[in-house]
mmCIF file of C-alpha atoms and ligand atoms in Angstrom:
data_model
loop_
_atom_site.group_PDB
_atom_site.id
_atom_site.type_symbol
_atom_site.label_atom_id
_atom_site.label_comp_id
_atom_site.label_asym_id
_atom_site.label_seq_id
_atom_site.Cartn_x
_atom_site.Cartn_y
_atom_site.Cartn_z
ATOM 1 C CA MET U 1 102.641 240.309 99.462
ATOM 2 C CA ALA U 2 104.897 237.325 99.039
ATOM 3 C CA ASN U 3 103.654 234.331 100.984
ATOM 4 C CA LEU U 4 106.991 233.345 102.494
ATOM 5 C CA ASN U 5 108.056 231.202 105.400
ATOM 6 C CA GLU U 6 107.663 233.668 108.227
ATOM 7 C CA ARG U 7 110.164 231.960 110.492
ATOM 8 C CA MET U 8 112.848 232.233 107.815
ATOM 9 C CA VAL U 9 112.033 235.879 107.054
ATOM 10 C CA SER U 10 112.291 236.622 110.736
ATOM 11 C CA LEU U 11 115.625 234.773 111.085
ATOM 12 C CA GLY U 12 116.952 236.585 108.031
ATOM 13 C CA THR U 13 115.976 240.023 109.279
ATOM 14 C CA GLN U 14 116.532 239.793 113.041
ATOM 15 C CA ARG U 15 119.206 242.206 114.149
ATOM 16 C CA SER U 16 122.297 240.581 115.589
ATOM 17 C CA VAL U 17 123.593 242.292 118.720
ATOM 18 C CA ILE U 18 127.138 241.209 117.909
ATOM 19 C CA ARG U 19 126.951 242.459 114.333
ATOM 20 C CA GLU U 20 125.584 245.802 115.537
ATOM 21 C CA LEU U 21 128.459 246.145 117.981
ATOM 22 C CA PHE U 22 130.874 245.376 115.178
ATOM 23 C CA GLU U 23 129.328 248.113 113.004
ATOM 24 C CA PHE U 24 129.385 250.540 115.939
ATOM 25 C CA GLY U 25 133.069 249.702 116.422
ATOM 26 C CA LYS U 26 133.853 250.585 112.813
ATOM 27 C CA VAL U 27 132.117 253.967 113.138
ATOM 28 C CA ARG U 28 133.911 254.732 116.432
ATOM 29 C CA ALA U 29 137.257 253.651 114.947
ATOM 30 C CA ALA U 30 136.826 256.191 112.139
ATOM 31 C CA GLU U 31 136.082 258.894 114.734
ATOM 32 C CA ILE U 32 138.704 258.219 117.414
ATOM 33 C CA GLY U 33 141.176 255.764 115.854
ATOM 34 C CA ALA U 34 141.006 251.966 115.821
ATOM 35 C CA GLU U 35 143.536 251.731 118.669
ATOM 36 C CA ASN U 36 141.077 253.444 121.008
ATOM 37 C CA VAL U 37 138.192 251.061 120.363
ATOM 38 C CA PHE U 38 138.199 247.839 122.400
ATOM 39 C CA ASP U 39 136.147 245.391 120.416
ATOM 40 C CA PHE U 40 135.565 242.200 122.423
ATOM 41 C CA SER U 41 132.388 241.214 120.630
ATOM 42 C CA ILE U 42 133.198 238.476 118.123
ATOM 43 C CA GLY U 43 134.457 234.913 118.670
ATOM 44 C CA ASN U 44 136.704 234.772 115.629
ATOM 45 C CA PRO U 45 140.040 233.025 116.381
ATOM 46 C CA SER U 46 142.883 235.555 116.487
ATOM 47 C CA VAL U 47 145.890 233.256 116.154
ATOM 48 C CA PRO U 48 147.005 231.867 112.790
ATOM 49 C CA SER U 49 146.489 228.225 111.832
ATOM 50 C CA PRO U 50 149.557 225.997 112.263
ATOM 51 C CA GLU U 51 151.903 226.298 109.266
ATOM 52 C CA LYS U 52 151.197 222.692 108.351
ATOM 53 C CA VAL U 53 147.618 223.657 107.424
ATOM 54 C CA ASN U 54 148.660 225.840 104.500
ATOM 55 C CA GLU U 55 151.535 223.535 103.590
ATOM 56 C CA THR U 56 149.136 220.591 103.385
ATOM 57 C CA ALA U 57 146.613 222.542 101.322
ATOM 58 C CA VAL U 58 149.359 223.594 98.876
ATOM 59 C CA ARG U 59 150.784 220.082 98.685
ATOM 60 C CA LEU U 60 147.348 218.603 98.035
ATOM 61 C CA ILE U 61 146.628 221.165 95.325
ATOM 62 C CA ASN U 62 149.975 220.506 93.637
ATOM 63 C CA GLU U 63 150.043 216.745 93.986
ATOM 64 C CA THR U 64 146.465 215.470 93.736
ATOM 65 C CA ASP U 65 144.469 214.745 90.605
ATOM 66 C CA PRO U 66 142.114 217.768 90.487
ATOM 67 C CA ILE U 67 139.193 215.609 89.431
ATOM 68 C CA ILE U 68 139.543 213.752 92.715
ATOM 69 C CA LEU U 69 140.587 216.723 94.850
ATOM 70 C CA HIS U 70 137.720 218.954 93.769
ATOM 71 C CA GLY U 71 135.181 216.193 93.237
ATOM 72 C CA TYR U 72 132.317 215.101 95.461
ATOM 73 C CA THR U 73 133.366 212.879 98.339
ATOM 74 C CA SER U 74 131.201 210.220 99.988
ATOM 75 C CA ALA U 75 128.315 211.952 101.739
ATOM 76 C CA GLN U 76 129.682 210.895 105.143
ATOM 77 C CA GLY U 77 133.176 212.141 104.233
ATOM 78 C CA ASP U 78 136.126 210.667 102.343
ATOM 79 C CA LEU U 79 137.003 207.214 103.713
ATOM 80 C CA GLU U 80 140.740 207.974 104.150
ATOM 81 C CA VAL U 81 139.812 211.179 105.940
ATOM 82 C CA ARG U 82 137.523 209.332 108.349
ATOM 83 C CA LYS U 83 140.239 206.738 109.005
ATOM 84 C CA LEU U 84 142.737 209.456 109.930
ATOM 85 C CA ILE U 85 140.232 211.206 112.197
ATOM 86 C CA ALA U 86 139.406 207.915 113.935
ATOM 87 C CA GLU U 87 143.134 207.237 114.515
ATOM 88 C CA SER U 88 143.604 210.682 116.003
ATOM 89 C CA VAL U 89 140.585 210.338 118.327
ATOM 90 C CA ASN U 90 141.659 206.851 119.465
ATOM 91 C CA LYS U 91 145.191 208.049 120.198
ATOM 92 C CA ARG U 92 143.861 210.924 122.228
ATOM 93 C CA PHE U 93 141.046 209.273 124.193
ATOM 94 C CA GLY U 94 141.957 205.579 124.198
ATOM 95 C CA SER U 95 138.724 204.861 122.324
ATOM 96 C CA HIS U 96 138.112 202.215 119.644
ATOM 97 C CA VAL U 97 136.197 204.135 117.000
ATOM 98 C CA GLY U 98 136.556 203.528 113.275
ATOM 99 C CA PRO U 99 135.764 205.420 110.068
ATOM 100 C CA ASP U 100 132.136 204.274 110.110
ATOM 101 C CA ASN U 101 131.527 206.107 113.368
ATOM 102 C CA PHE U 102 132.177 209.493 111.720
ATOM 103 C CA TYR U 103 130.036 211.765 109.617
ATOM 104 C CA VAL U 104 132.228 214.644 108.407
ATOM 105 C CA SER U 105 130.247 217.892 108.569
ATOM 106 C CA ILE U 106 130.263 221.533 107.571
ATOM 107 C CA GLY U 107 131.546 222.645 110.995
ATOM 108 C CA ALA U 108 129.917 222.075 114.374
ATOM 109 C CA ALA U 109 126.858 224.064 113.291
ATOM 110 C CA ALA U 110 125.960 221.515 110.607
ATOM 111 C CA ALA U 111 126.978 218.658 112.921
ATOM 112 C CA LEU U 112 124.438 219.915 115.477
ATOM 113 C CA CYS U 113 121.755 220.306 112.805
ATOM 114 C CA CYS U 114 122.385 216.738 111.585
ATOM 115 C CA CYS U 115 122.030 215.363 115.128
ATOM 116 C CA LEU U 116 118.957 217.427 115.988
ATOM 117 C CA ASN U 117 117.157 216.755 112.711
ATOM 118 C CA GLY U 118 118.175 213.109 112.799
ATOM 119 C CA LEU U 119 116.945 212.527 116.348
ATOM 120 C CA CYS U 120 113.922 214.771 116.823
ATOM 121 C CA ASN U 121 110.239 214.361 116.056
ATOM 122 C CA PRO U 122 107.738 217.227 116.369
ATOM 123 C CA THR U 123 106.743 216.783 120.043
ATOM 124 C CA ASP U 124 110.319 216.314 121.244
ATOM 125 C CA GLU U 125 112.117 218.582 123.650
ATOM 126 C CA VAL U 126 115.837 219.321 123.772
ATOM 127 C CA ILE U 127 117.353 220.580 127.015
ATOM 128 C CA VAL U 128 119.936 223.349 126.925
ATOM 129 C CA PHE U 129 121.847 224.732 129.912
ATOM 130 C CA ALA U 130 122.265 228.479 130.334
ATOM 131 C CA PRO U 131 124.453 230.234 129.486
ATOM 132 C CA TYR U 132 124.228 228.857 125.949
ATOM 133 C CA PHE U 133 125.281 229.532 122.357
ATOM 134 C CA PRO U 134 122.191 231.340 120.976
ATOM 135 C CA GLU U 135 122.164 229.426 117.687
ATOM 136 C CA TYR U 136 121.025 226.318 119.609
ATOM 137 C CA LYS U 137 117.500 227.708 119.703
ATOM 138 C CA VAL U 138 117.547 228.314 115.951
ATOM 139 C CA PHE U 139 118.884 224.798 115.270
ATOM 140 C CA ILE U 140 116.476 223.043 117.670
ATOM 141 C CA GLU U 141 113.423 224.882 116.374
ATOM 142 C CA GLY U 142 114.657 224.319 112.835
ATOM 143 C CA ALA U 143 114.527 220.595 113.598
ATOM 144 C CA GLY U 144 110.891 221.072 114.657
ATOM 145 C CA ALA U 145 111.593 220.430 118.353
ATOM 146 C CA LYS U 146 111.218 222.626 121.424
ATOM 147 C CA MET U 147 114.108 224.040 123.443
ATOM 148 C CA THR U 148 113.862 223.727 127.239
ATOM 149 C CA LEU U 149 116.267 226.082 128.979
ATOM 150 C CA ILE U 150 117.758 225.261 132.381
ATOM 151 C CA PRO U 151 118.745 228.470 134.188
ATOM 152 C CA ALA U 152 122.416 228.859 135.051
ATOM 153 C CA ASP U 153 124.064 228.074 138.338
ATOM 154 C CA THR U 154 125.859 231.406 138.285
ATOM 155 C CA LYS U 155 128.142 230.576 141.232
ATOM 156 C CA SER U 156 130.150 227.985 139.337
ATOM 157 C CA PHE U 157 128.463 227.597 135.904
ATOM 158 C CA GLN U 158 128.263 223.860 136.495
ATOM 159 C CA ILE U 159 124.749 222.332 136.241
ATOM 160 C CA ASP U 160 121.796 223.178 138.501
ATOM 161 C CA PHE U 161 120.724 219.551 138.907
ATOM 162 C CA GLU U 162 117.510 220.258 140.766
ATOM 163 C CA LYS U 163 116.206 222.378 137.889
ATOM 164 C CA PHE U 164 117.566 219.895 135.360
ATOM 165 C CA GLU U 165 115.814 216.896 136.902
ATOM 166 C CA ALA U 166 112.569 218.811 137.191
ATOM 167 C CA ALA U 167 112.677 219.666 133.478
ATOM 168 C CA ILE U 168 113.077 216.110 132.147
ATOM 169 C CA ASN U 169 109.861 214.491 130.959
ATOM 170 C CA GLU U 170 108.691 211.813 128.535
ATOM 171 C CA ASN U 171 109.208 214.169 125.581
ATOM 172 C CA THR U 172 112.858 214.850 126.397
ATOM 173 C CA LYS U 173 114.813 213.481 123.454
ATOM 174 C CA ALA U 174 118.236 214.988 124.006
ATOM 175 C CA LEU U 175 120.290 217.623 125.725
ATOM 176 C CA ILE U 176 123.141 219.721 124.456
ATOM 177 C CA VAL U 177 126.296 219.887 126.529
ATOM 178 C CA ASN U 178 128.823 222.567 125.631
ATOM 179 C CA SER U 179 132.006 222.208 127.650
ATOM 180 C CA PRO U 180 134.289 224.209 127.451
ATOM 181 C CA ASN U 181 131.415 226.645 127.295
ATOM 182 C CA ASN U 182 130.662 229.625 125.112
ATOM 183 C CA PRO U 183 130.116 232.187 126.728
ATOM 184 C CA CYS U 184 131.495 231.446 130.245
ATOM 185 C CA GLY U 185 134.588 229.347 129.425
ATOM 186 C CA VAL U 186 133.856 226.796 132.137
ATOM 187 C CA VAL U 187 134.590 223.069 131.708
ATOM 188 C CA TYR U 188 132.142 220.649 133.356
ATOM 189 C CA SER U 189 133.949 218.681 136.055
ATOM 190 C CA LYS U 190 134.134 214.893 136.154
ATOM 191 C CA GLU U 191 131.675 214.976 139.076
ATOM 192 C CA THR U 192 129.194 217.016 137.032
ATOM 193 C CA ILE U 193 129.419 214.593 134.106
ATOM 194 C CA GLN U 194 129.072 211.567 136.396
ATOM 195 C CA LYS U 195 125.970 213.012 138.024
ATOM 196 C CA LEU U 196 124.523 214.033 134.670
ATOM 197 C CA SER U 197 125.025 210.520 133.288
ATOM 198 C CA SER U 198 123.505 208.786 136.258
ATOM 199 C CA ILE U 199 120.373 210.981 136.112
ATOM 200 C CA LEU U 200 120.061 210.371 132.376
ATOM 201 C CA LYS U 201 120.433 206.607 132.761
ATOM 202 C CA GLU U 202 117.682 206.602 135.369
ATOM 203 C CA LYS U 203 115.363 208.845 133.356
ATOM 204 C CA SER U 204 115.929 206.931 130.093
ATOM 205 C CA LYS U 205 114.869 203.787 131.937
ATOM 206 C CA GLU U 206 111.869 205.499 133.514
ATOM 207 C CA TYR U 207 110.579 206.814 130.176
ATOM 208 C CA GLY U 208 111.554 203.733 128.179
ATOM 209 C CA HIS U 209 113.638 205.495 125.532
ATOM 210 C CA PRO U 210 117.162 206.847 125.297
ATOM 211 C CA ILE U 211 117.816 210.475 126.140
ATOM 212 C CA TYR U 212 120.828 211.464 124.066
ATOM 213 C CA ILE U 213 123.659 213.782 124.985
ATOM 214 C CA ILE U 214 124.715 215.918 122.058
ATOM 215 C CA SER U 215 128.158 217.104 123.091
ATOM 216 C CA ASP U 216 129.081 220.306 121.256
ATOM 217 C CA GLU U 217 132.876 220.475 121.487
ATOM 218 C CA PRO U 218 134.378 223.162 119.241
ATOM 219 C CA TYR U 219 136.506 224.411 122.158
ATOM 220 C CA ARG U 220 137.671 220.978 123.373
ATOM 221 C CA GLU U 221 141.335 221.750 122.669
ATOM 222 C CA ILE U 222 141.315 225.283 124.055
ATOM 223 C CA VAL U 223 141.805 224.652 127.774
ATOM 224 C CA PHE U 224 144.291 226.065 130.283
ATOM 225 C CA ASP U 225 146.268 224.968 133.341
ATOM 226 C CA GLY U 226 146.373 221.393 132.003
ATOM 227 C CA ILE U 227 142.693 220.888 132.833
ATOM 228 C CA GLU U 228 141.116 217.712 131.488
ATOM 229 C CA VAL U 229 137.849 217.789 129.565
ATOM 230 C CA PRO U 230 135.951 214.576 130.368
ATOM 231 C CA TYR U 231 135.420 212.442 127.249
ATOM 232 C CA LEU U 232 131.667 211.945 127.466
ATOM 233 C CA PRO U 233 131.337 208.517 125.784
ATOM 234 C CA ASP U 234 133.411 207.156 128.713
ATOM 235 C CA TYR U 235 130.555 208.153 131.021
ATOM 236 C CA TYR U 236 127.379 207.835 128.981
ATOM 237 C CA ASP U 237 126.730 205.486 126.059
ATOM 238 C CA ASN U 238 124.098 207.509 124.214
ATOM 239 C CA THR U 239 126.467 210.367 123.444
ATOM 240 C CA LEU U 240 126.873 211.971 120.018
ATOM 241 C CA ILE U 241 129.873 214.276 119.649
ATOM 242 C CA CYS U 242 129.834 217.372 117.452
ATOM 243 C CA TYR U 243 133.365 218.574 116.796
ATOM 244 C CA SER U 244 134.832 221.379 114.732
ATOM 245 C CA TRP U 245 138.228 222.601 113.562
ATOM 246 C CA SER U 246 136.950 226.194 113.435
ATOM 247 C CA LYS U 247 138.556 227.144 116.725
ATOM 248 C CA SER U 248 141.272 224.552 117.365
ATOM 249 C CA LEU U 249 142.918 225.065 113.949
ATOM 250 C CA SER U 250 141.643 228.654 113.488
ATOM 251 C CA LEU U 251 139.692 227.662 110.369
ATOM 252 C CA PRO U 252 136.128 228.932 110.896
ATOM 253 C CA GLY U 253 135.715 229.965 107.266
ATOM 254 C CA GLU U 254 136.620 226.554 105.896
ATOM 255 C CA ARG U 255 133.619 224.886 107.598
ATOM 256 C CA LEU U 256 134.931 221.546 108.794
ATOM 257 C CA GLY U 257 133.862 219.316 111.644
ATOM 258 C CA TYR U 258 132.241 215.964 112.306
ATOM 259 C CA VAL U 259 129.596 214.008 114.152
ATOM 260 C CA LEU U 260 130.945 211.015 116.055
ATOM 261 C CA VAL U 261 128.389 208.278 116.747
ATOM 262 C CA PRO U 262 130.204 205.687 118.901
ATOM 263 C CA ASP U 263 129.216 201.985 118.632
ATOM 264 C CA GLU U 264 127.905 202.131 122.202
ATOM 265 C CA VAL U 265 124.994 204.372 121.132
ATOM 266 C CA GLU U 266 121.842 202.247 121.282
ATOM 267 C CA GLU U 267 120.865 201.127 117.756
ATOM 268 C CA HIS U 268 124.011 202.753 116.491
ATOM 269 C CA ASP U 269 123.381 201.941 112.813
ATOM 270 C CA LEU U 270 119.966 203.589 112.827
ATOM 271 C CA VAL U 271 121.202 206.664 114.680
ATOM 272 C CA TYR U 272 124.134 207.028 112.275
ATOM 273 C CA ALA U 273 121.740 206.632 109.331
ATOM 274 C CA ALA U 274 119.465 209.314 110.810
ATOM 275 C CA VAL U 275 122.400 211.731 111.137
ATOM 276 C CA ALA U 276 123.454 211.079 107.531
ATOM 277 C CA GLY U 277 119.833 211.282 106.385
ATOM 278 C CA ALA U 278 119.477 214.662 108.060
ATOM 279 C CA GLY U 279 122.601 215.879 106.269
ATOM 280 C CA ARG U 280 121.058 214.741 103.007
ATOM 281 C CA SER U 281 117.706 216.367 103.715
ATOM 282 C CA LEU U 282 119.416 219.640 104.646
ATOM 283 C CA GLY U 283 121.258 219.596 101.323
ATOM 284 C CA TYR U 284 124.761 219.455 102.804
ATOM 285 C CA VAL U 285 125.863 216.812 100.213
ATOM 286 C CA ASN U 286 129.397 216.552 101.642
ATOM 287 C CA ALA U 287 131.754 218.721 103.665
ATOM 288 C CA PRO U 288 134.317 220.747 101.650
ATOM 289 C CA GLY U 289 136.633 218.190 100.009
ATOM 290 C CA LEU U 290 140.016 219.926 100.097
ATOM 291 C CA PHE U 291 139.694 220.900 103.739
ATOM 292 C CA GLN U 292 138.394 217.481 104.767
ATOM 293 C CA ARG U 293 141.838 216.228 103.725
ATOM 294 C CA VAL U 294 143.720 219.137 105.275
ATOM 295 C CA CYS U 295 141.945 218.798 108.648
ATOM 296 C CA ALA U 296 142.436 215.040 108.715
ATOM 297 C CA ASP U 297 146.184 215.494 108.100
ATOM 298 C CA CYS U 298 146.365 218.143 110.827
ATOM 299 C CA ALA U 299 143.928 216.502 113.262
ATOM 300 C CA ASP U 300 146.588 216.147 115.982
ATOM 301 C CA LEU U 301 147.579 219.826 115.880
ATOM 302 C CA THR U 302 146.191 223.023 117.349
ATOM 303 C CA ALA U 303 146.881 226.672 116.715
ATOM 304 C CA ASP U 304 149.000 228.407 119.385
ATOM 305 C CA ILE U 305 146.418 228.595 122.157
ATOM 306 C CA SER U 306 148.926 229.918 124.714
ATOM 307 C CA ILE U 307 147.945 233.428 123.583
ATOM 308 C CA TYR U 308 144.394 232.821 124.763
ATOM 309 C CA GLU U 309 145.708 231.700 128.139
ATOM 310 C CA THR U 310 147.803 234.871 128.460
ATOM 311 C CA ASN U 311 144.723 236.911 127.561
ATOM 312 C CA ARG U 312 142.529 234.993 129.991
ATOM 313 C CA ASN U 313 144.976 235.654 132.844
ATOM 314 C CA LEU U 314 145.242 239.354 132.072
ATOM 315 C CA LEU U 315 141.495 239.831 131.890
ATOM 316 C CA TYR U 316 140.580 237.621 134.822
ATOM 317 C CA ASN U 317 143.140 239.215 137.153
ATOM 318 C CA GLY U 318 142.368 242.719 135.880
ATOM 319 C CA LEU U 319 138.602 242.345 136.303
ATOM 320 C CA LYS U 320 138.990 240.811 139.776
ATOM 321 C CA GLU U 321 141.184 243.727 140.833
ATOM 322 C CA LEU U 322 138.484 246.120 139.692
ATOM 323 C CA GLY U 323 135.958 244.318 141.888
ATOM 324 C CA PHE U 324 134.115 242.311 139.221
ATOM 325 C CA ASP U 325 132.459 239.069 140.287
ATOM 326 C CA VAL U 326 133.706 236.575 137.716
ATOM 327 C CA VAL U 327 134.134 232.789 137.415
ATOM 328 C CA LYS U 328 137.600 231.906 136.099
ATOM 329 C CA PRO U 329 137.314 230.359 132.622
ATOM 330 C CA ASP U 330 138.981 226.948 132.234
ATOM 331 C CA GLY U 331 139.172 227.371 128.478
ATOM 332 C CA THR U 332 137.730 228.898 125.259
ATOM 333 C CA PHE U 333 138.421 232.570 124.571
ATOM 334 C CA TYR U 334 135.479 234.014 126.502
ATOM 335 C CA ILE U 335 134.982 235.368 129.995
ATOM 336 C CA PHE U 336 131.559 236.125 131.449
ATOM 337 C CA PRO U 337 131.625 238.521 134.440
ATOM 338 C CA ARG U 338 128.578 239.595 136.391
ATOM 339 C CA THR U 339 127.589 243.082 135.249
ATOM 340 C CA LEU U 340 127.821 245.968 137.707
ATOM 341 C CA GLU U 341 124.093 246.593 137.444
ATOM 342 C CA GLY U 342 121.305 244.041 137.108
ATOM 343 C CA ASP U 343 120.385 245.205 133.608
ATOM 344 C CA ASP U 344 123.148 243.728 131.434
ATOM 345 C CA ILE U 345 121.878 245.495 128.315
ATOM 346 C CA ALA U 346 122.146 248.898 130.037
ATOM 347 C CA PHE U 347 125.584 247.899 131.352
ATOM 348 C CA CYS U 348 126.867 247.036 127.861
ATOM 349 C CA GLU U 349 125.416 250.309 126.555
ATOM 350 C CA ARG U 350 127.346 252.162 129.232
ATOM 351 C CA ALA U 351 130.492 250.172 128.360
ATOM 352 C CA LYS U 352 130.185 251.593 124.827
ATOM 353 C CA GLU U 353 130.664 255.087 126.269
ATOM 354 C CA PHE U 354 134.152 253.892 127.247
ATOM 355 C CA ASN U 355 134.603 252.272 123.822
ATOM 356 C CA LEU U 356 134.346 248.776 125.286
ATOM 357 C CA LEU U 357 132.314 246.520 123.031
ATOM 358 C CA ILE U 358 131.005 243.572 125.032
ATOM 359 C CA VAL U 359 127.910 241.427 124.609
ATOM 360 C CA PRO U 360 124.944 241.322 127.054
ATOM 361 C CA GLY U 361 124.342 237.959 128.745
ATOM 362 C CA THR U 362 120.595 238.090 128.039
ATOM 363 C CA GLY U 363 121.148 236.671 124.532
ATOM 364 C CA PHE U 364 122.963 233.710 126.122
ATOM 365 C CA GLY U 365 120.035 233.026 128.464
ATOM 366 C CA CYS U 366 121.909 234.502 131.416
ATOM 367 C CA PRO U 367 120.965 238.105 132.232
ATOM 368 C CA GLY U 368 123.122 240.084 134.653
ATOM 369 C CA HIS U 369 126.325 239.033 132.874
ATOM 370 C CA ALA U 370 128.294 240.093 129.806
ATOM 371 C CA ARG U 371 130.544 238.177 127.430
ATOM 372 C CA ILE U 372 134.018 239.455 126.687
ATOM 373 C CA SER U 373 135.721 237.631 123.784
ATOM 374 C CA TYR U 374 139.463 237.662 124.281
ATOM 375 C CA CYS U 375 140.478 236.221 120.931
ATOM 376 C CA VAL U 376 142.154 239.582 120.303
ATOM 377 C CA PRO U 377 145.738 240.893 120.329
ATOM 378 C CA THR U 378 147.086 240.868 123.916
ATOM 379 C CA GLU U 379 148.001 244.533 123.740
ATOM 380 C CA ARG U 380 144.319 245.393 123.158
ATOM 381 C CA ILE U 381 143.528 243.824 126.510
ATOM 382 C CA GLU U 382 146.402 245.643 128.210
ATOM 383 C CA ARG U 383 145.258 248.982 126.826
ATOM 384 C CA SER U 384 141.593 248.291 127.609
ATOM 385 C CA MET U 385 142.099 247.879 131.358
ATOM 386 C CA LYS U 386 141.994 251.640 131.874
ATOM 387 C CA ALA U 387 138.623 251.742 130.121
ATOM 388 C CA PHE U 388 137.328 248.884 132.304
ATOM 389 C CA ALA U 389 138.577 250.827 135.350
ATOM 390 C CA LYS U 390 136.658 253.935 134.230
ATOM 391 C CA LEU U 391 133.557 251.817 133.627
ATOM 392 C CA ALA U 392 133.806 250.318 137.132
ATOM 393 C CA GLU U 393 134.454 253.782 138.600
ATOM 394 C CA SER U 394 131.275 255.079 136.968
ATOM 395 C CA TYR U 395 129.272 252.695 139.177
ATOM 396 C CA LYS U 396 130.782 253.924 142.456
HETATM 397 N N1 PLP J 401 128.967 225.725 119.047
HETATM 398 C C1 PLP J 401 129.492 226.730 119.774
HETATM 399 C C2 PLP J 401 129.372 226.687 121.243
HETATM 400 C C3 PLP J 401 130.110 227.810 119.127
HETATM 401 O O1 PLP J 401 130.623 228.815 119.856
HETATM 402 C C4 PLP J 401 130.190 227.820 117.716
HETATM 403 C C5 PLP J 401 130.804 228.942 117.007
HETATM 404 O O2 PLP J 401 131.152 229.952 117.526
HETATM 405 C C6 PLP J 401 129.638 226.732 117.023
HETATM 406 C C7 PLP J 401 129.035 225.708 117.705
HETATM 407 C C8 PLP J 401 129.680 226.665 115.519
HETATM 408 O O3 PLP J 401 130.975 226.419 115.111
HETATM 409 P P1 PLP J 401 131.343 226.025 113.601
HETATM 410 O O4 PLP J 401 132.136 227.155 113.058
HETATM 411 O O5 PLP J 401 132.173 224.800 113.751
HETATM 412 O O6 PLP J 401 130.095 225.757 112.875
#
């Protein structure tokens, strides 16, 4: 028997609920026609990138010396690219960051891994708030740290501060904030962020070391009704931002994002070095060169997110009418209603009988709920409402 790393074998063989739903959907589509299967399982953007993305890629390919275009860039990202990103961030948030505050990464996933590996030692704990993106556990444990999960405040999906405060201890190194949130779509209010920061300032002082916020922001641009997403460095100095163009520019396959380490982070130079060192140790080398340049040129743009807002309204209103208990998402392309029975896995199994493919909340640390991804054509949502009605009827 091969003497392999058991954790890796297990990660490589674990079944993915979402992938299984996707496979089920393909089988059902062959049986009853694709138009009768309502797949809401995957969070893959459904609107095209802005035209300028392809235009820029083509222009760069035609006009740039290929040795430069396809060559290695600096490990932290091409300098011109980082300058453009800094300009865009400063314009948007009134900040004063420069190119040396950015480490360009292979999407938010790698940005998170760089932060976690850069910050954490073996006894460290990282706090995560339910509901949460399940890969956090993989990334945190991969960095050798322990994940501490704070149960959800299911009334509003803001933070349960009592449980949060009780969970902080001398080993707490960081927490991950994901707002707008996958899977519930909620944005943390200014009041939530203020309270979070003041607790963290107090606790950092009490334990004599900084507790970092790692702000995972791939959905920052995808918000509705003009809602504002608080810019965390304005509230808390020890904030590292993980950003991605996967969702805002509909480019998940191109793998581009960054870590932003603002100057206000205590011992900024060391923290930045640790992030870059983690990238090196993980073998990331540099983020994809062509798309570093494309994303930097398109940093002020987003794909047409109005479609997600239309979809959110249709689903939210439709589910409410059917009697679902659901918190209105402020952004993203997910909605996370309470399931009509306590067992969310059984509920999602029953939903499959009506050809509705939705994901149980258990995997997001929030049983009794289910995630519906609405990054799909609007007409799929319109047609699916009858199936949701039948599902709700089956519980009467
Ligand atoms: N964080 C959250 C909350 C996500 O939903 C995702 C992807 O779905 C990621 C991080 C990873 O995104 P990326 O494609 O930028 O690695």
